[in-house]
Amino acid sequence: MRTKRKISKKAIALTLAVSTMAGSFATAYAADPEYKFTIVRGIVDGGRDDQVWKNQDSLFGSATVSKASAPSYYTTYMFYSYDDLISDTPEIQNKPGKSVDIKYQYGARGSDFLMHIRGCDNRGTAPNYSTVSGTYKPVK
């Protein structure tokens, strides 16, 4: 003869709370990481908000501009691991919606690590201390 077990309300509430936390973490982790840097003429800049995750499968990283204080100017994008440049250095206009695929150098491929996305006004035309922010996504 089988007896029925009752599940307490506390156990149900705890299960729901843990599920909700795990679900919100998965949603936050799935979103594209954001970056932000300040343009200073001739200086490669990355602020505190420039760190993104490079996964081992990616050959490129895609940067998309979300917001810029000087949208008609251009920024040269670069990926750094500490002080070492690990990517090509393409240039795009700071216009929201513009994106660029940045190719990793050969030695940076096949590894997982945190890296920095940085920018520079190589033309020397953008107003000093203008800002650029956007999202980063690894590309296979």
Short mmCIF file of C-alpha atoms in Angstrom, two decimals:
data_model
loop_
_atom_site.label_atom_id
_atom_site.label_comp_id
_atom_site.label_asym_id
_atom_site.label_seq_id
_atom_site.Cartn_x
_atom_site.Cartn_y
_atom_site.Cartn_z
CA MET A 1 0.00 0.00 0.00
CA ARG A 2 1.35 3.38 -1.02
CA THR A 3 1.04 6.51 1.01
CA LYS A 4 0.78 9.93 -0.48
CA ARG A 5 3.47 12.44 0.37
CA LYS A 6 2.64 16.03 0.86
CA ILE A 7 4.97 18.67 -0.48
CA SER A 8 5.23 21.58 1.88
CA LYS A 9 4.54 25.11 0.76
CA LYS A 10 8.04 26.09 1.89
CA ALA A 11 9.62 23.51 -0.44
CA ILE A 12 7.55 24.78 -3.38
CA ALA A 13 8.46 28.41 -2.61
CA LEU A 14 12.15 27.54 -2.30
CA THR A 15 12.09 25.62 -5.60
CA LEU A 16 10.41 28.53 -7.38
CA ALA A 17 12.89 31.02 -5.94
CA VAL A 18 15.90 28.97 -7.04
CA SER A 19 14.39 28.41 -10.50
CA THR A 20 13.72 32.12 -10.92
CA MET A 21 17.27 33.04 -9.91
CA ALA A 22 18.75 30.48 -12.30
CA GLY A 23 16.48 31.66 -15.10
CA SER A 24 17.36 35.33 -14.61
CA PHE A 25 21.08 34.46 -14.52
CA ALA A 26 20.77 32.51 -17.77
CA THR A 27 18.91 35.39 -19.40
CA ALA A 28 21.48 37.95 -18.24
CA TYR A 29 24.37 35.77 -19.35
CA ALA A 30 22.80 35.21 -22.77
CA ALA A 31 22.55 38.94 -23.48
CA ASP A 32 25.36 40.50 -25.50
CA PRO A 33 27.91 42.17 -23.21
CA GLU A 34 28.07 45.94 -23.34
CA TYR A 35 31.13 48.14 -23.67
CA LYS A 36 31.78 51.84 -23.24
CA PHE A 37 34.84 54.00 -23.78
CA THR A 38 35.82 57.65 -24.06
CA ILE A 39 37.56 59.01 -27.15
CA VAL A 40 40.69 61.04 -26.50
CA ARG A 41 42.75 62.03 -29.54
CA GLY A 42 45.63 59.65 -30.17
CA ILE A 43 45.05 57.61 -27.00
CA VAL A 44 43.67 54.07 -26.94
CA ASP A 45 41.01 54.10 -24.28
CA GLY A 46 38.97 51.55 -22.47
CA GLY A 47 37.21 52.44 -19.28
CA ARG A 48 36.01 50.22 -16.51
CA ASP A 49 33.20 49.03 -18.79
CA ASP A 50 35.29 47.62 -21.63
CA GLN A 51 35.84 44.02 -20.51
CA VAL A 52 34.14 41.26 -22.49
CA TRP A 53 34.45 37.47 -22.74
CA LYS A 54 36.18 35.92 -25.75
CA ASN A 55 35.18 32.30 -26.23
CA GLN A 56 37.42 29.67 -27.78
CA ASP A 57 35.22 29.04 -30.81
CA SER A 58 35.19 32.62 -32.04
CA LEU A 59 37.39 33.83 -34.89
CA PHE A 60 35.93 37.34 -34.84
CA GLY A 61 34.26 39.65 -32.39
CA SER A 62 31.41 41.85 -33.57
CA ALA A 63 31.04 45.33 -32.06
CA THR A 64 27.81 47.24 -32.64
CA VAL A 65 27.45 50.90 -31.71
CA SER A 66 24.40 51.60 -29.53
CA LYS A 67 25.05 55.19 -28.57
CA ALA A 68 27.68 57.84 -29.34
CA SER A 69 28.02 61.45 -28.30
CA ALA A 70 29.65 62.33 -31.67
CA PRO A 71 27.98 60.01 -34.21
CA SER A 72 29.46 61.54 -37.36
CA TYR A 73 33.06 60.70 -36.36
CA TYR A 74 35.00 57.44 -36.69
CA THR A 75 36.58 55.12 -34.14
CA THR A 76 39.26 52.48 -34.64
CA TYR A 77 38.39 49.37 -32.62
CA MET A 78 40.91 47.02 -30.97
CA PHE A 79 40.88 44.01 -28.67
CA TYR A 80 43.48 43.78 -25.93
CA SER A 81 44.55 41.09 -23.49
CA TYR A 82 46.11 43.20 -20.76
CA ASP A 83 48.50 45.41 -22.78
CA ASP A 84 48.84 43.10 -25.79
CA LEU A 85 46.92 43.89 -28.98
CA ILE A 86 45.19 40.66 -30.07
CA SER A 87 43.11 41.79 -33.06
CA ASP A 88 43.05 43.69 -36.31
CA THR A 89 42.16 47.38 -36.02
CA PRO A 90 39.17 48.25 -38.24
CA GLU A 91 37.49 51.64 -38.21
CA ILE A 92 33.75 52.37 -38.21
CA GLN A 93 31.55 55.41 -37.92
CA ASN A 94 30.10 56.02 -34.45
CA LYS A 95 26.56 55.98 -35.82
CA PRO A 96 24.12 53.84 -33.76
CA GLY A 97 23.43 50.53 -35.49
CA LYS A 98 26.79 50.39 -37.29
CA SER A 99 28.78 47.23 -36.60
CA VAL A 100 32.16 45.81 -37.44
CA ASP A 101 33.62 42.30 -37.30
CA ILE A 102 37.06 42.42 -35.70
CA LYS A 103 39.35 39.52 -36.52
CA TYR A 104 41.43 38.03 -33.70
CA GLN A 105 45.13 37.56 -34.34
CA TYR A 106 46.14 33.94 -34.83
CA GLY A 107 47.64 33.50 -31.34
CA ALA A 108 44.41 34.64 -29.64
CA ARG A 109 42.20 32.02 -31.31
CA GLY A 110 41.18 28.80 -29.61
CA SER A 111 41.19 30.19 -26.06
CA ASP A 112 38.63 31.43 -23.55
CA PHE A 113 39.54 34.58 -21.64
CA LEU A 114 38.43 38.05 -20.62
CA MET A 115 39.64 40.76 -22.94
CA HIS A 116 39.23 44.49 -23.35
CA ILE A 117 37.52 46.22 -26.26
CA ARG A 118 39.07 49.63 -26.81
CA GLY A 119 38.83 52.51 -29.21
CA CYS A 120 40.94 55.29 -30.62
CA ASP A 121 40.34 58.29 -32.86
CA ASN A 122 43.16 57.65 -35.34
CA ARG A 123 42.01 60.50 -37.58
CA GLY A 124 42.28 63.00 -34.73
CA THR A 125 38.99 64.63 -35.64
CA ALA A 126 36.50 63.53 -32.97
CA PRO A 127 35.86 65.87 -30.06
CA ASN A 128 37.98 64.96 -27.04
CA TYR A 129 36.10 63.04 -24.34
CA SER A 130 33.27 61.99 -26.64
CA THR A 131 31.83 58.61 -25.69
CA VAL A 132 30.92 55.47 -27.58
CA SER A 133 28.97 52.54 -26.17
CA GLY A 134 27.57 49.39 -27.68
CA THR A 135 27.41 45.62 -27.57
CA TYR A 136 29.92 42.88 -28.28
CA LYS A 137 29.20 39.41 -29.64
CA PRO A 138 31.65 36.60 -30.45
CA VAL A 139 31.40 35.33 -34.05
CA LYS A 140 32.48 31.89 -35.31
#
